[in-house]
Coordinates of N, CA, C and O in Angstrom, one line a residue:
M1 N 98.9 101.3 86.7 CA 99.2 100.3 87.7 C 98.4 99.1 87.4 O 97.2 99.2 87.2
A2 N 99.0 98.0 87.5 CA 98.3 96.7 87.3 C 98.4 96.0 88.7 O 99.4 95.9 89.3
L3 N 97.3 95.5 89.1 CA 97.2 94.8 90.4 C 96.5 93.5 90.0 O 95.3 93.5 89.6
I4 N 97.2 92.4 90.2 CA 96.7 91.1 89.8 C 96.4 90.3 91.1 O 97.2 90.3 92.0
L5 N 95.2 89.7 91.2 CA 94.8 89.0 92.4 C 94.7 87.5 92.1 O 94.0 87.2 91.1
M6 N 95.3 86.7 92.9 CA 95.1 85.2 92.7 C 94.6 84.7 94.1 O 95.1 85.1 95.1
A7 N 93.6 83.8 94.0 CA 93.1 83.2 95.3 C 93.1 81.7 95.1 O 92.7 81.2 94.1
T8 N 93.5 81.0 96.1 CA 93.6 79.6 96.1 C 92.9 79.1 97.4 O 93.3 79.6 98.5
S9 N 92.0 78.2 97.3 CA 91.4 77.6 98.5 C 92.4 76.6 99.1 O 92.9 75.8 98.4
L10 N 92.6 76.7 100.4 CA 93.5 75.8 101.1 C 92.8 74.6 101.8 O 93.4 73.8 102.3
S11 N 91.5 74.7 101.8 CA 90.7 73.6 102.4 C 90.1 72.7 101.3 O 90.2 73.0 100.1
A12 N 89.6 71.6 101.8 CA 89.0 70.6 100.8 C 87.6 71.1 100.4 O 86.9 70.4 99.6
Q13 N 87.1 72.2 101.0 CA 85.7 72.6 100.7 C 85.7 73.3 99.3 O 86.7 73.6 98.7
E14 N 84.5 73.5 98.8 CA 84.3 74.2 97.6 C 84.8 75.7 97.8 O 84.7 76.2 98.9
A15 N 85.5 76.2 96.8 CA 86.1 77.6 96.9 C 85.0 78.6 97.2 O 83.9 78.6 96.7
R16 N 85.3 79.5 98.2 CA 84.3 80.5 98.5 C 84.4 81.7 97.5 O 85.5 82.1 97.2
R17 N 83.3 82.1 97.0 CA 83.2 83.3 96.1 C 83.1 84.5 96.9 O 82.5 84.6 98.0
T18 N 83.6 85.6 96.4 CA 83.5 86.9 97.0 C 82.3 87.7 96.6 O 81.9 87.5 95.4
I19 N 81.7 88.4 97.5 CA 80.6 89.3 97.2 C 81.2 90.7 97.0 O 80.7 91.4 96.1
S20 N 82.2 91.1 97.8 CA 82.8 92.4 97.7 C 84.3 92.2 97.9 O 84.7 91.6 98.9
N21 N 85.1 92.6 96.9 CA 86.5 92.4 97.0 C 87.2 93.6 96.3 O 87.8 93.5 95.3
P22 N 87.2 94.8 97.0 CA 87.8 96.0 96.5 C 89.3 95.7 96.3 O 89.9 94.9 97.0
V23 N 89.9 96.4 95.3 CA 91.3 96.3 95.0 C 92.1 97.2 96.0 O 91.8 98.3 96.2
P24 N 93.2 96.7 96.5 CA 94.1 97.5 97.4 C 94.6 98.7 96.6 O 94.9 98.6 95.4
V25 N 94.8 99.8 97.3 CA 95.4 101.0 96.8 C 96.9 100.9 96.7 O 97.5 100.4 97.7
Y26 N 97.4 101.3 95.6 CA 98.9 101.3 95.4 C 99.4 102.5 96.2 O 99.1 103.6 95.7
P27 N 100.1 102.4 97.3 CA 100.5 103.6 98.1 C 101.3 104.5 97.3 O 102.2 104.1 96.5
D28 N 101.0 105.8 97.5 CA 101.8 106.9 96.8 C 103.3 106.8 97.0 O 104.1 106.9 96.1
V29 N 103.7 106.5 98.2 CA 105.1 106.3 98.6 C 105.7 105.2 97.7 O 106.8 105.3 97.2
A30 N 105.0 104.1 97.6 CA 105.5 103.0 96.9 C 105.7 103.3 95.4 O 106.6 102.9 94.7
K31 N 104.7 104.1 94.9 CA 104.8 104.6 93.5 C 106.0 105.5 93.3 O 106.8 105.3 92.3
R32 N 106.2 106.4 94.2 CA 107.4 107.3 94.1 C 108.7 106.6 94.1 O 109.6 107.1 93.4
I33 N 108.8 105.6 94.9 CA 110.1 104.9 94.9 C 110.2 103.7 94.0 O 111.1 102.9 94.1
H34 N 109.1 103.6 93.1 CA 109.1 102.5 92.1 C 109.1 101.1 92.8 O 109.8 100.2 92.2
L35 N 108.4 101.0 93.9 CA 108.4 99.7 94.6 C 107.4 98.8 93.9 O 106.2 99.1 93.7
V36 N 107.8 97.6 93.5 CA 106.9 96.6 93.0 C 107.1 95.4 93.8 O 108.1 95.2 94.5
G37 N 106.1 94.5 93.8 CA 106.2 93.3 94.6 C 104.9 92.6 94.7 O 103.9 92.9 94.2
V38 N 105.0 91.5 95.5 CA 103.9 90.6 95.7 C 103.6 90.5 97.2 O 104.5 90.4 98.0
V39 N 102.3 90.6 97.5 CA 101.9 90.4 98.9 C 101.1 89.1 99.0 O 100.2 88.9 98.2
K40 N 101.6 88.2 99.8 CA 100.8 86.9 100.0 C 100.2 86.9 101.4 O 100.9 87.2 102.4
M41 N 99.0 86.5 101.4 CA 98.2 86.5 102.7 C 97.4 85.2 102.8 O 97.0 84.6 101.7
T42 N 97.2 84.7 104.0 CA 96.3 83.6 104.3 C 95.2 84.3 105.1 O 95.5 85.0 106.0
V43 N 93.9 84.0 104.7 CA 92.8 84.6 105.4 C 91.9 83.5 105.8 O 91.7 82.5 105.1
V44 N 91.3 83.6 107.0 CA 90.3 82.7 107.5 C 89.0 83.4 107.4 O 88.8 84.5 107.9
V45 N 88.1 82.8 106.6 CA 86.8 83.4 106.4 C 85.7 82.7 107.3 O 85.6 81.5 107.3
A46 N 85.0 83.6 108.0 CA 84.0 83.1 109.0 C 82.8 82.6 108.2 O 82.6 82.9 107.0
P47 N 81.9 81.8 108.8 CA 80.7 81.3 108.1 C 79.9 82.4 107.5 O 79.2 82.2 106.5
D48 N 79.8 83.6 108.2 CA 79.0 84.7 107.7 C 79.6 85.4 106.5 O 79.0 86.3 106.0
G49 N 80.8 85.0 106.1 CA 81.4 85.6 105.0 C 82.4 86.7 105.2 O 83.1 87.2 104.3
H50 N 82.6 87.2 106.5 CA 83.5 88.2 106.9 C 84.9 87.5 107.1 O 85.0 86.4 107.6
I51 N 86.0 88.3 106.9 CA 87.3 87.8 107.1 C 87.5 87.9 108.7 O 87.4 88.9 109.3
K52 N 87.8 86.7 109.2 CA 88.0 86.6 110.7 C 89.4 86.8 111.1 O 89.7 87.3 112.2
E53 N 90.3 86.4 110.2 CA 91.8 86.4 110.6 C 92.6 86.6 109.3 O 92.3 86.0 108.3
T54 N 93.7 87.3 109.4 CA 94.6 87.4 108.3 C 96.0 87.1 108.8 O 96.4 87.4 110.0
R55 N 96.8 86.5 108.0 CA 98.2 86.2 108.3 C 99.0 86.5 107.1 O 98.7 86.1 106.0
V56 N 100.1 87.3 107.3 CA 101.0 87.7 106.2 C 102.0 86.6 106.0 O 102.6 86.1 106.9
I57 N 102.0 86.2 104.7 CA 103.0 85.1 104.3 C 104.3 85.9 103.8 O 105.4 85.4 104.1
G58 N 104.1 87.0 103.1 CA 105.2 87.7 102.6 C 104.8 89.0 101.9 O 103.7 89.1 101.4
G59 N 105.8 89.9 101.8 CA 105.5 91.1 101.0 C 106.2 92.3 101.8 O 106.4 92.3 103.0
H60 N 106.4 93.4 101.0 CA 107.0 94.6 101.6 C 105.9 95.2 102.5 O 104.8 95.3 102.2
P61 N 106.4 95.7 103.7 CA 105.5 96.3 104.7 C 104.6 97.4 104.1 O 103.4 97.5 104.5
L62 N 105.1 98.3 103.2 CA 104.3 99.3 102.6 C 103.1 98.7 101.9 O 102.0 99.2 101.9
L63 N 103.3 97.7 101.1 CA 102.3 97.0 100.3 C 101.4 96.2 101.2 O 100.1 96.1 101.0
V64 N 101.9 95.5 102.2 CA 101.1 94.7 103.1 C 100.1 95.5 103.8 O 98.9 95.1 104.0
S65 N 100.5 96.7 104.3 CA 99.5 97.6 105.0 C 98.3 98.0 104.2 O 97.2 98.0 104.6
S66 N 98.6 98.2 102.9 CA 97.5 98.5 102.0 C 96.5 97.3 101.8 O 95.3 97.5 101.8
V67 N 97.1 96.1 101.7 CA 96.3 94.9 101.5 C 95.5 94.7 102.8 O 94.3 94.4 102.7
E68 N 96.1 94.8 104.0 CA 95.4 94.5 105.2 C 94.2 95.5 105.4 O 93.1 95.1 105.8
E69 N 94.4 96.8 105.0 CA 93.4 97.7 105.1 C 92.2 97.4 104.2 O 91.0 97.5 104.6
T70 N 92.5 97.0 103.0 CA 91.5 96.7 102.0 C 90.7 95.4 102.4 O 89.5 95.3 102.2
L71 N 91.4 94.4 103.0 CA 90.7 93.2 103.3 C 89.6 93.4 104.4 O 88.7 92.6 104.5
K72 N 89.7 94.5 105.1 CA 88.6 94.8 106.1 C 87.3 95.0 105.4 O 86.2 94.9 106.0
N73 N 87.3 95.3 104.1 CA 86.1 95.5 103.3 C 85.7 94.4 102.4 O 84.8 94.5 101.7
W74 N 86.4 93.3 102.5 CA 86.1 92.1 101.7 C 85.0 91.3 102.4 O 84.9 91.3 103.6
K75 N 84.1 90.7 101.6 CA 83.1 89.8 102.1 C 82.9 88.7 101.1 O 82.9 88.9 99.9
Y76 N 82.8 87.5 101.7 CA 82.5 86.3 100.9 C 81.1 85.8 101.1 O 80.4 86.2 102.0
V77 N 80.7 84.9 100.2 CA 79.4 84.3 100.3 C 79.3 83.5 101.6 O 80.3 82.8 101.9
P78 N 78.2 83.6 102.3 CA 78.1 82.8 103.6 C 78.2 81.3 103.3 O 77.8 80.8 102.2
A79 N 78.7 80.5 104.2 CA 78.8 79.1 104.1 C 78.5 78.4 105.5 O 78.4 79.1 106.5
S80 N 78.5 77.1 105.5 CA 78.2 76.4 106.7 C 79.3 76.4 107.7 O 79.2 76.1 108.9
S81 N 80.6 76.6 107.3 CA 81.7 76.6 108.1 C 82.8 77.6 107.7 O 82.7 78.2 106.6
E82 N 83.8 77.7 108.5 CA 85.0 78.5 108.1 C 85.7 77.9 107.0 O 85.7 76.7 106.7
S83 N 86.4 78.8 106.3 CA 87.3 78.3 105.2 C 88.6 79.2 105.2 O 88.6 80.3 105.7
T84 N 89.6 78.6 104.7 CA 90.9 79.3 104.6 C 91.3 79.5 103.2 O 91.2 78.5 102.4
V85 N 91.7 80.7 102.9 CA 92.0 81.0 101.5 C 93.4 81.7 101.4 O 93.7 82.5 102.3
Q86 N 94.2 81.4 100.4 CA 95.4 82.1 100.2 C 95.2 83.1 99.1 O 94.7 82.7 98.1
L87 N 95.6 84.3 99.4 CA 95.5 85.4 98.4 C 96.9 85.9 98.0 O 97.8 86.0 98.8
E88 N 97.0 86.3 96.8 CA 98.2 86.9 96.3 C 97.9 88.2 95.5 O 97.1 88.2 94.6
F89 N 98.6 89.3 95.9 CA 98.3 90.6 95.2 C 99.7 91.0 94.6 O 100.7 91.1 95.3
N90 N 99.7 91.3 93.3 CA 100.8 91.7 92.6 C 100.8 93.2 92.3 O 99.8 93.7 91.7
F91 N 101.7 94.0 92.9 CA 101.7 95.4 92.7 C 102.8 95.8 91.6 O 104.0 95.4 91.8
R92 N 102.4 96.4 90.5 CA 103.3 96.8 89.5 C 102.7 98.1 88.9 O 101.5 98.2 88.6
P93 N 103.6 99.1 88.6 CA 103.1 100.4 88.1 C 102.7 100.2 86.6 O 103.0 99.3 86.0

């Protein structure tokens, strides 16, 4: 399975680097039905580096739930203010 991650900063600030960014699990059900796709998310990162808010832009619900669960364990480098980042996860067997 290949999982490609792309991150784009949506603010004028310097891009926030991640300290911890585990890869989402490709759900077994998705594998069995040969589900491939892209999940796009917008996340708001708090000054302390934790993800404060997530918004789904698009993606299959099976894949979105895996991404949302994984994002709970992501952490960014602390900064002086919030930042908004757009993330894209590509699920392919």
